[in-house]
Coordinates of C-alpha atoms (C1' of nucleotides) in Angstrom, one line a residue:
Chain A
M62 CA -16.5 -5.5 26.9
S63 CA -16.1 -9.2 26.8
A64 CA -15.3 -8.8 23.2
D65 CA -12.2 -6.9 24.0
P66 CA -9.7 -9.2 25.5
A67 CA -6.3 -8.0 26.1
P68 CA -3.6 -9.9 24.5
P69 CA -1.7 -11.7 27.1
Q70 CA 1.9 -11.0 26.5
C71 CA 4.6 -13.3 27.5
P72 CA 6.6 -11.9 30.2
A73 CA 9.7 -13.3 28.8
G74 CA 9.7 -11.2 25.7
P75 CA 11.8 -12.1 22.8
E76 CA 15.2 -10.7 22.5
A77 CA 15.2 -7.2 21.3
P78 CA 14.8 -7.0 17.6
N79 CA 17.1 -4.2 17.4
S80 CA 19.8 -2.9 19.5
R81 CA 18.5 0.5 19.0
G82 CA 17.7 2.1 22.3
P83 CA 15.9 0.2 24.9
S84 CA 14.8 3.5 26.1
P85 CA 11.4 4.8 25.1
M86 CA 13.1 6.9 22.6
P87 CA 14.6 4.7 20.1
E88 CA 16.2 6.2 17.1
I89 CA 17.9 9.3 18.3
S90 CA 19.4 10.4 15.1
G91 CA 16.3 9.7 13.1
P92 CA 12.7 9.3 13.9
R93 CA 12.6 6.4 11.5
E94 CA 14.6 3.7 10.3
N95 CA 14.9 3.8 6.7
P96 CA 16.5 1.0 4.9
A97 CA 16.5 3.0 2.0
S98 CA 17.7 1.6 -0.5
L99 CA 20.5 0.8 -2.4
P100 CA 21.4 2.6 -5.4
T101 CA 19.5 0.8 -7.9
S102 CA 20.8 1.5 -11.3
S103 CA 17.9 -0.2 -12.9
A104 CA 15.8 1.7 -15.2
E105 CA 12.4 1.2 -13.9
T106 CA 9.1 2.5 -15.0
P107 CA 9.0 6.1 -13.9
R108 CA 5.3 6.1 -13.8
A109 CA 5.1 3.6 -11.0
E110 CA 4.9 6.1 -8.3
T111 CA 4.5 9.7 -8.9
V112 CA 6.2 10.9 -5.9
S113 CA 8.2 13.9 -5.3
P114 CA 11.8 13.8 -6.4
L115 CA 14.1 11.7 -4.4
P116 CA 15.5 13.7 -1.6
S117 CA 19.2 13.7 -1.6
S118 CA 19.1 14.5 2.0
M119 CA 19.1 10.9 2.8
D120 CA 21.3 10.5 5.7
P121 CA 23.3 7.3 5.8
L122 CA 23.4 7.8 9.5
T123 CA 19.7 7.6 10.0
Q124 CA 19.3 4.6 7.9
D125 CA 19.8 1.5 9.9
S126 CA 19.4 -2.0 8.7
P127 CA 16.6 -3.7 10.3
D128 CA 18.6 -6.7 10.8
S129 CA 21.7 -7.2 8.9
S130 CA 23.0 -9.8 11.1
T131 CA 20.1 -12.1 10.9
S132 CA 19.6 -11.9 7.3
P133 CA 21.3 -14.6 5.4
W134 CA 19.4 -13.5 2.3
V135 CA 20.3 -11.0 -0.1
K136 CA 18.0 -8.2 -0.2
L137 CA 16.9 -6.9 -3.4
P138 CA 16.8 -3.2 -4.0
P139 CA 13.4 -1.8 -3.4
T140 CA 11.1 -1.3 -6.3
S141 CA 10.9 1.9 -8.1
G142 CA 10.3 4.7 -5.6
E143 CA 8.9 2.3 -3.2
E144 CA 10.0 3.7 0.0
R145 CA 9.9 7.3 -0.1
T146 CA 10.5 8.8 3.2
A147 CA 9.3 12.2 3.2
R148 CA 11.9 13.9 5.1
K149 CA 11.1 17.4 5.7
E150 CA 13.6 19.3 7.6
D151 CA 11.7 21.9 9.3
A152 CA 13.6 25.1 9.2
T153 CA 11.6 26.4 12.0
Q154 CA 13.0 23.7 14.3
G155 CA 9.9 23.8 16.4
K156 CA 7.7 21.4 14.7
K157 CA 8.3 17.7 14.6
Q158 CA 7.6 16.4 11.2
K159 CA 7.0 12.9 10.6
M160 CA 8.5 11.0 7.8
R161 CA 6.0 8.9 6.0
T162 CA 7.1 6.0 4.0
V163 CA 5.2 5.2 0.9
F164 CA 5.2 1.5 0.5
S165 CA 5.4 0.2 -2.9
Q166 CA 2.7 -1.9 -4.5
I167 CA 4.8 -4.9 -4.2
Q168 CA 5.4 -4.4 -0.6
L169 CA 1.8 -3.8 0.2
Y170 CA 0.9 -6.8 -1.9
V171 CA 3.1 -9.1 0.1
L172 CA 2.1 -7.6 3.4
N173 CA -1.6 -8.0 2.6
D174 CA -1.1 -11.5 1.4
R175 CA 0.5 -12.4 4.6
Y176 CA -2.1 -10.7 6.6
Q177 CA -4.8 -12.7 5.0
R178 CA -3.2 -15.7 6.4
Q179 CA -1.9 -14.4 9.7
K180 CA -3.1 -11.5 11.6
Y181 CA -0.3 -11.8 14.0
L182 CA 3.2 -12.6 13.2
S183 CA 6.0 -13.7 15.4
F184 CA 9.1 -11.8 15.9
Q185 CA 11.0 -13.9 13.5
Q186 CA 8.3 -14.0 11.0
M187 CA 8.3 -10.3 10.9
Q188 CA 11.9 -10.2 10.6
E189 CA 11.9 -12.4 7.7
L190 CA 9.2 -10.4 6.1
S191 CA 11.1 -7.2 6.7
N192 CA 14.1 -8.8 5.0
I193 CA 12.2 -9.8 2.0
L194 CA 10.5 -6.5 1.6
N195 CA 13.5 -4.6 2.5
L196 CA 11.7 -2.9 5.3
S197 CA 12.6 -2.6 8.9
Y198 CA 11.2 -4.8 11.5
K199 CA 9.5 -1.9 13.1
Q200 CA 7.8 -0.9 9.9
V201 CA 6.4 -4.4 9.4
K202 CA 5.2 -4.5 13.0
I203 CA 3.5 -1.2 12.7
W204 CA 2.0 -2.1 9.5
F205 CA 0.4 -5.1 10.9
Q206 CA -0.9 -3.1 13.8
N207 CA -2.4 -0.5 11.6
R208 CA -3.8 -3.2 9.5
R209 CA -5.6 -4.8 12.3
M210 CA -7.1 -1.5 13.3
K211 CA -8.2 -0.9 9.8
S212 CA -9.9 -4.2 9.7
K213 CA -11.6 -3.5 12.9
R214 CA -12.9 -0.2 11.6
Q215 CA -14.2 -1.9 8.5
Q216 CA -16.0 -4.5 10.5
K217 CA -17.5 -1.9 12.7
R218 CA -18.8 -0.2 9.6
N219 CA -20.2 -3.4 8.4
L220 CA -22.0 -4.0 11.7
Q221 CA -23.5 -0.6 11.5
K222 CA -24.6 -1.1 8.0
E223 CA -26.2 -4.3 9.0
S224 CA -27.8 -2.7 12.0
N225 CA -29.3 -0.2 9.7
S226 CA -30.6 -2.9 7.5
V227 CA -32.1 -4.5 10.6
T228 CA -30.7 -7.8 9.6
Q229 CA -31.1 -10.7 11.8
N230 CA -27.9 -10.5 13.8
S231 CA -25.2 -12.7 12.6
S232 CA -22.5 -14.9 13.9
A233 CA -20.4 -14.2 10.9
T234 CA -19.9 -10.7 11.9
T235 CA -18.0 -11.6 15.0
E236 CA -14.9 -12.3 13.1
Y237 CA -12.7 -10.6 15.6
A238 CA -14.3 -12.2 18.6
G239 CA -14.0 -15.5 17.1
F240 CA -10.5 -15.3 16.1
Y241 CA -9.1 -13.4 19.0
P242 CA -9.0 -16.1 21.5
C243 CA -7.2 -18.3 19.1
H244 CA -4.5 -15.8 18.5
Q245 CA -4.2 -14.6 22.0
G246 CA -1.8 -17.3 22.8
Y247 CA 0.7 -14.7 21.6
L248 CA 3.6 -16.0 19.8
L249 CA 7.0 -16.6 19.8
N250 CA 9.1 -18.7 21.9
P251 CA 12.4 -17.2 22.2
S252 CA 14.0 -20.3 21.0
G253 CA 11.5 -21.3 18.4
N254 CA 10.5 -19.3 15.5
L255 CA 6.9 -20.3 15.0
P256 CA 4.2 -19.6 17.4
L257 CA 2.1 -22.5 18.6
W258 CA -1.0 -21.4 16.8
S259 CA 0.9 -20.7 13.8
R260 CA 2.2 -24.1 13.5
Q261 CA -1.3 -25.4 13.5
A262 CA -2.2 -22.9 11.0
W263 CA 0.5 -23.8 8.7
N264 CA -0.5 -27.3 8.7
N265 CA -4.2 -26.6 8.7
P266 CA -4.9 -23.4 7.0
K267 CA -8.5 -23.9 7.8
L268 CA -7.8 -23.0 11.4
E269 CA -7.0 -19.6 10.4
Q270 CA -9.3 -19.2 7.5
P271 CA -12.4 -18.7 9.6
D272 CA -11.5 -15.1 10.0
L273 CA -13.1 -14.3 6.8
E274 CA -12.7 -10.7 7.4
N275 CA -12.9 -9.9 3.8
C276 CA -16.4 -9.0 4.0
E277 CA -15.7 -5.8 2.4
E278 CA -12.1 -5.5 2.3
E279 CA -10.3 -4.6 -0.8
S280 CA -9.9 -7.4 -3.1
L281 CA -6.5 -8.9 -3.0
Q282 CA -6.4 -10.5 -6.3
L283 CA -3.6 -12.7 -6.8
P284 CA -2.9 -14.3 -10.0
I285 CA -4.3 -17.7 -10.3
Q286 CA -1.1 -19.2 -11.1
F287 CA 0.2 -18.1 -7.7
Q288 CA -2.7 -19.1 -5.8
Q289 CA -1.9 -22.6 -6.6
N290 CA 1.5 -22.2 -5.3
S291 CA 2.5 -25.1 -3.2
M292 CA 3.8 -23.0 -0.5
G293 CA 0.8 -20.7 -0.5
D294 CA 3.1 -17.9 0.4
L295 CA 4.0 -15.1 -1.8
E296 CA 7.2 -14.8 0.0
S297 CA 8.3 -18.0 -1.6
I298 CA 8.0 -16.3 -4.8
F299 CA 10.4 -13.6 -3.9
K300 CA 12.8 -15.8 -2.3
T301 CA 14.0 -18.8 -4.0
A302 CA 15.5 -20.1 -0.9
G303 CA 16.9 -23.6 -0.5
E304 CA 15.4 -24.9 2.7
S305 CA 17.7 -27.8 2.3
H306 CA 20.1 -27.3 5.1
G307 CA 23.2 -28.8 4.0
V308 CA 22.9 -28.3 0.3
P309 CA 25.2 -25.7 -0.9
Q310 CA 22.8 -23.6 -2.8
Q311 CA 23.2 -20.1 -3.9
P312 CA 22.4 -17.6 -1.2
T313 CA 18.8 -17.0 -1.8
K314 CA 18.2 -15.0 -4.7
Y315 CA 15.5 -12.5 -5.0
F316 CA 13.8 -11.3 -8.0
S317 CA 14.3 -7.9 -9.3
T318 CA 11.7 -5.3 -9.4
Q319 CA 11.0 -5.8 -12.9
E320 CA 10.7 -9.5 -12.5
I321 CA 8.3 -9.1 -9.7
M322 CA 6.3 -6.6 -11.6
D323 CA 6.1 -9.1 -14.3
F324 CA 4.6 -11.5 -11.8
F325 CA 1.9 -9.1 -11.0
P326 CA 0.7 -7.5 -14.1
N327 CA -2.7 -7.0 -12.6
Y328 CA -1.3 -5.2 -9.6
S329 CA 0.9 -2.8 -11.5
E330 CA -1.6 0.0 -11.2
H331 CA -4.9 0.7 -9.7
S332 CA -5.4 4.3 -10.4
T333 CA -8.5 5.8 -11.9
Chain B
dA160 C1' 9.0 -6.9 25.2
dC161 C1' 4.3 -6.9 22.9
dT162 C1' -0.5 -5.4 22.2
dC163 C1' -4.5 -2.0 21.4
dC164 C1' -5.9 2.6 20.9
dA165 C1' -6.1 7.6 19.9
dT166 C1' -3.8 10.8 17.8
dT167 C1' -0.7 13.1 14.7
dA168 C1' 0.9 14.1 10.3
dC169 C1' 2.0 13.0 5.7
dT170 C1' 0.5 11.4 0.7
dT171 C1' -2.8 11.3 -2.7
Chain C
dA27 C1' -11.1 14.7 2.7
dA28 C1' -9.7 10.0 2.8
dG29 C1' -6.2 6.7 3.6
dT30 C1' -2.5 5.4 6.2
dA31 C1' 2.5 5.4 8.1
dA32 C1' 4.2 6.6 12.3
dT33 C1' 4.1 8.3 17.4
dG34 C1' 3.0 8.0 22.1
dG35 C1' 0.4 6.4 26.0
dA36 C1' -1.8 2.8 28.7
dG37 C1' -2.4 -1.9 29.6
dT38 C1' -0.7 -7.0 29.6

DNA sequence: ACTCCATTACTT
DNA sequence: AAGTAATGGAGT
């Protein structure tokens, strides 16, 4: 029980990410916010995702931009068939059918990469990420949540495995317990963008490294050339932003899908 | 507001 | 069936 501390939330929550409904029932018109994509006229590899044909039933009404006002950057069109929202209009009108977005490899790659560094993101960080990935804030938030649960499940399995092996305990298996208290500070000052712990983490990656939850997690192989990236963030690869405030640079250009794909030749496919 | 958690439901 | 995006409830 002691290993399950509840995250102390800050009473003064951050401003609402979206002006969608404050009521428990957000999107009325659509169960999901789907940024959906601009008409990309680019001829991408058709074999990237073998998903069902693109539904023309995409309602422009349902698609809401995650944050159009706060995104100074230009979003690049999603990769080939990256976000497929399965929109099944039930004719029976009795069943509620979920729309499941299929994230592209690129999106997952960036998300995972970020997760390795940060298990918890602040509001602004999530927003930034959502901008980069052309996803909604909500989607990023949910993804991180699901990710944490996934990690937890994996660790549980590891523990059970070790138990079966009758190993001599282990302090290394308490990844969660060890890292929780650190992150519990919750994030986000309404005025600031970076959480307290995050700032430390940025300066001292070692502070966050101890997680070491990759005991058995899928290998996130990033190209060596990028591992040495000064920023250490994949995002920096996608956004060539000029941090120089004052220097009239071009409005943050993102790479196109093909360019990105060229960045990750190893990650193009993983089938079979 | 956010989180965790169980659950649902969709994709492969 | 497995993996996981998305929902909803309960707790902070």
